[in-house]
Structure formats: C-alpha cells, structure tokens
C-alpha cells in the first residue's frame, strides 16, 4: 500500500527534512528523538484528550448542512472546528505541543503568528500551564489584526513586532527561528502549521489528526460507513487540511480537494497559491514548494486572508499534490467572500475567511446526489466581519446577498 506518511528521515517523497543552522542541530535532534515516545505514551494521551474534551470542547460537531446540500446536490457535512475554544483548529496543536514542551523540561515558549490565531492559541495554553510566552508577529499584521494582539497581551504573552522583509508571517517565522537559535536550551518553539524542520510537520499533523479520527466515528454513526466520498479543506501551511485527511490519506476511495488562496488569481503577481505557483526550495527549515524568483528570493504572498498568507506550504501536501493524491484548487478573494456570505445566509454560520475558501471550492466540483462530502470549517469568522462587509461588492458577480 502506498503511504503518504513521513519516512524515518523526515521526508515526504522529495519534500521535508530538517535544514537548520548548526546551532539548532542538537535541539531539533532532541525533539526528533523525544516526540514519538512522549506523544504515544498513555500518560500524554490521557492528559491531551482530557483537555481536548473539557477545555477545547471536543468532539467538534459533524453537522449535516441541509440547505447547502440541496444547493450543491450532495450530502454535505461540516466539521465544526470553528466551535473550538479560541475559535479555530489551532488549539488542538498548541495543547499537544505545550504538553510536549513541559515533558521535555522547557520553561520558555515562543511562537510565530500571521493573523494572530496561532499566537492566541499559544498564549492561551501558556496561561493555562503558567509558562512564559513570546510571540513574533510581522509589524504589518500587528496593525491589521489588532484585536488578536490585544487578546495575546491580556493572556500574558509578550508580542514582538517584526520589522524585517514584508513584515508579515514569513518574516515572523524567520525571527522566531532566530530567537530559538539564541535560546536553544530553555526554549520550546510551538510551530503553528505543518511546516518547519522535521519533526514539526509530522508532529502538527498528528496533533490535528483528532479531526479525522472524529470524522470516522461520526460518519459511521450518521451514514453507516466511516469514510466520505470527498474531503474538502482550505490550505495555508496545511494543518487543518492534514488533520482532516490524516486517517484517509491512503484510502483511495476518498477524494481529497484542497483550496489554496488565489488572491487576485494564481497567474497574477498577487497570489498565495503556492502549490500552483511554487517551485522546490528550502524555507524555514524544510524543502517544500515556495514562491520564489529565479534567484531564490522569496516572493511576497498576497491574499485577503491573513491566515493563508504564506509563500510556502507544508511538505506533506507538496508530496501528495505532486503525486496526484490531492486535487488543489486556487480560490480567489472574490470567490472566498462569496463563499463566506453563502454559508452565513444559508446555514447561519459565519466562517473564517480562510475556511470560506473551502466553501467556494464546492462551486467548482460536481457531485452525485448520494456523495458524502465532509468540509472542514477551520475557524469562525468573528475576526473577519469587517473584511466581509467591506468587500461585499467584490462577490456581486456570483449572486446577491
Ligand atoms: C491559521 C488558519 C488557517 C491556515 O492554516 P493551516 O495550517 O493551513 O490550517 C486556516 N483557517 C483558520 C481559521 C486559521 O486560523
């Protein structure tokens, strides 16, 4: 059987690995040695699942969306990660990594953040565990995601605005890695997506795999079979997508459709559609598809969605897309805005603008009436209401709201 899982050297096909400066070798190696024995131990699993249940509010519902099902001629289920504590899937991962950090005896936590969702999820678990938390965030994002900055501060985290490069997520990652190099002894870097050097992509995928673990028994309950015909998720770095597909990667009965952020269009200069546009390169410690020029200079990502604004994409997804296991669609800003309004008006659910990219993918697919489709709503849209209202006119050509 084909496996899309990571190999013992941290590669997914040609992608992945651990390309880190020498000063981090020991640190990354220690983590590679420690992570599986710890996360597979009974004590870890007990504490992790207890927190997911009573603190995060899992299992998240698998909701049959009746009106949207009629609209698209299929049986559409929404996996409601938007209902988690802090409003997105990110907390599944930060809970796992903070427990790992504690087991490894680390006393200081750092994280990068773009829209601020991962920063908030990290600051939250640091408050819970009484650990010092410092978050690196591009100065541009600090400005445009002000509420999340305030949430992090209230939770007790220190937010460092990063003023290098384009002052967005990619620069925040570089700065977090730089900080880690200066404090390899006491510091644990909580990475927010399926990116970074091995073992992070695998670690994050495993922490998010609770999503597909639940989909399996929830579908068995509702449909009498534990697999869908389609899985749909949005993809930035790839963590909610990895969690959604984890238990189905090698199950060829299940079609996988991922929606990346096209911005103004994948063939324009204003895009974050990394799988459409990227070429193989090394970014933030791993080999992956990267948007870069001929000299290897990283190109700025552009999308209306701050959470998808990254010029790379996790190695697991690079490999699966390249091998044809996943179908990757590029969803433009206007299509995502429309998708967000559509879900809001038809089901009364305001999705994060990131998740709205997955909703918009429905329009580009054709289903059979009995097809069971599971779409992950990665987060809630409270943070994006202003963006939706301001950009409503953009979606006019697809219909009126
Ligand atoms: C961060 C975020 C994403 C993108 O990150 P992935 O690692 O690709 O999942 C998507 N949706 C929401 C709500 C987010 O906060």
mmCIF file with all atom_site columns, C-alpha atoms and ligand atoms in Angstrom, residues 87-90 115 117-118 192-194 204 234-242 305 307-308 352-355 377-380 383, ligand 1:
data_model
loop_
_atom_site.group_PDB
_atom_site.id
_atom_site.type_symbol
_atom_site.label_atom_id
_atom_site.label_alt_id
_atom_site.label_comp_id
_atom_site.label_asym_id
_atom_site.label_entity_id
_atom_site.label_seq_id
_atom_site.pdbx_PDB_ins_code
_atom_site.Cartn_x
_atom_site.Cartn_y
_atom_site.Cartn_z
_atom_site.occupancy
_atom_site.B_iso_or_equiv
_atom_site.pdbx_formal_charge
_atom_site.auth_seq_id
_atom_site.auth_comp_id
_atom_site.auth_asym_id
_atom_site.auth_atom_id
_atom_site.pdbx_PDB_model_num
ATOM   1  C CA . UNK A 1 87  ? -12.309 29.837 17.535 1.00 0.00 ? 87  UNK A CA 1
ATOM   2  C CA . UNK A 1 88  ? -10.241 27.616 15.260 1.00 0.00 ? 88  UNK A CA 1
ATOM   3  C CA . UNK A 1 89  ? -8.448  24.281 14.880 1.00 0.00 ? 89  UNK A CA 1
ATOM   4  C CA . UNK A 1 90  ? -5.121  25.797 16.025 1.00 0.00 ? 90  UNK A CA 1
ATOM   5  C CA . UNK A 1 115 ? -3.406  36.584 11.566 1.00 0.00 ? 115 UNK A CA 1
ATOM   6  C CA . UNK A 1 117 ? -4.862  32.903 15.596 1.00 0.00 ? 117 UNK A CA 1
ATOM   7  C CA . UNK A 1 118 ? -1.878  30.695 16.374 1.00 0.00 ? 118 UNK A CA 1
ATOM   8  C CA . UNK A 1 192 ? 1.612   26.658 14.162 1.00 0.00 ? 192 UNK A CA 1
ATOM   9  C CA . UNK A 1 193 ? 1.271   24.637 10.968 1.00 0.00 ? 193 UNK A CA 1
ATOM   10 C CA . UNK A 1 194 ? 2.620   21.555 9.158  1.00 0.00 ? 194 UNK A CA 1
ATOM   11 C CA . UNK A 1 204 ? 1.491   19.069 13.949 1.00 0.00 ? 204 UNK A CA 1
ATOM   12 C CA . UNK A 1 234 ? -8.559  25.113 2.941  1.00 0.00 ? 234 UNK A CA 1
ATOM   13 C CA . UNK A 1 235 ? -4.784  25.111 2.950  1.00 0.00 ? 235 UNK A CA 1
ATOM   14 C CA . UNK A 1 236 ? -2.234  27.657 4.101  1.00 0.00 ? 236 UNK A CA 1
ATOM   15 C CA . UNK A 1 237 ? 0.646   25.866 5.796  1.00 0.00 ? 237 UNK A CA 1
ATOM   16 C CA . UNK A 1 238 ? -1.556  22.783 5.806  1.00 0.00 ? 238 UNK A CA 1
ATOM   17 C CA . UNK A 1 239 ? -2.510  21.914 9.389  1.00 0.00 ? 239 UNK A CA 1
ATOM   18 C CA . UNK A 1 240 ? -6.316  21.834 9.246  1.00 0.00 ? 240 UNK A CA 1
ATOM   19 C CA . UNK A 1 241 ? -6.047  20.024 5.913  1.00 0.00 ? 241 UNK A CA 1
ATOM   20 C CA . UNK A 1 242 ? -3.602  17.493 7.412  1.00 0.00 ? 242 UNK A CA 1
ATOM   21 C CA . UNK A 1 305 ? -6.977  36.061 4.200  1.00 0.00 ? 305 UNK A CA 1
ATOM   22 C CA . UNK A 1 307 ? -4.160  33.059 7.790  1.00 0.00 ? 307 UNK A CA 1
ATOM   23 C CA . UNK A 1 308 ? -3.308  31.810 4.299  1.00 0.00 ? 308 UNK A CA 1
ATOM   24 C CA . UNK A 1 352 ? -13.305 32.472 8.927  1.00 0.00 ? 352 UNK A CA 1
ATOM   25 C CA . UNK A 1 353 ? -12.269 33.959 5.585  1.00 0.00 ? 353 UNK A CA 1
ATOM   26 C CA . UNK A 1 354 ? -9.721  31.099 5.371  1.00 0.00 ? 354 UNK A CA 1
ATOM   27 C CA . UNK A 1 355 ? -12.486 28.498 5.683  1.00 0.00 ? 355 UNK A CA 1
ATOM   28 C CA . UNK A 1 377 ? -14.799 24.828 8.740  1.00 0.00 ? 377 UNK A CA 1
ATOM   29 C CA . UNK A 1 378 ? -11.380 25.605 10.209 1.00 0.00 ? 378 UNK A CA 1
ATOM   30 C CA . UNK A 1 379 ? -12.403 28.683 12.169 1.00 0.00 ? 379 UNK A CA 1
ATOM   31 C CA . UNK A 1 380 ? -15.099 31.191 12.931 1.00 0.00 ? 380 UNK A CA 1
ATOM   32 C CA . UNK A 1 383 ? -12.373 38.318 13.246 1.00 0.00 ? 383 UNK A CA 1
HETATM 33 C C1 . LIG B 2 .   ? -4.308  29.509 10.539 1.00 0.00 ? 1   LIG B C1 1
HETATM 34 C C2 . LIG B 2 .   ? -5.587  29.195 9.925  1.00 0.00 ? 1   LIG B C2 1
HETATM 35 C C3 . LIG B 2 .   ? -5.672  28.527 8.681  1.00 0.00 ? 1   LIG B C3 1
HETATM 36 C C4 . LIG B 2 .   ? -4.474  28.181 7.852  1.00 0.00 ? 1   LIG B C4 1
HETATM 37 O O1 . LIG B 2 .   ? -3.543  27.318 8.433  1.00 0.00 ? 1   LIG B O1 1
HETATM 38 P P1 . LIG B 2 .   ? -3.440  25.793 8.093  1.00 0.00 ? 1   LIG B P1 1
HETATM 39 O O2 . LIG B 2 .   ? -2.203  25.367 8.819  1.00 0.00 ? 1   LIG B O2 1
HETATM 40 O O3 . LIG B 2 .   ? -3.292  25.648 6.615  1.00 0.00 ? 1   LIG B O3 1
HETATM 41 O O4 . LIG B 2 .   ? -4.641  25.107 8.589  1.00 0.00 ? 1   LIG B O4 1
HETATM 42 C C5 . LIG B 2 .   ? -6.922  28.198 8.191  1.00 0.00 ? 1   LIG B C5 1
HETATM 43 N N1 . LIG B 2 .   ? -8.046  28.531 8.854  1.00 0.00 ? 1   LIG B N1 1
HETATM 44 C C6 . LIG B 2 .   ? -8.009  29.186 10.034 1.00 0.00 ? 1   LIG B C6 1
HETATM 45 C C7 . LIG B 2 .   ? -9.291  29.532 10.707 1.00 0.00 ? 1   LIG B C7 1
HETATM 46 C C8 . LIG B 2 .   ? -6.786  29.546 10.607 1.00 0.00 ? 1   LIG B C8 1
HETATM 47 O O5 . LIG B 2 .   ? -6.766  30.195 11.784 1.00 0.00 ? 1   LIG B O5 1
#
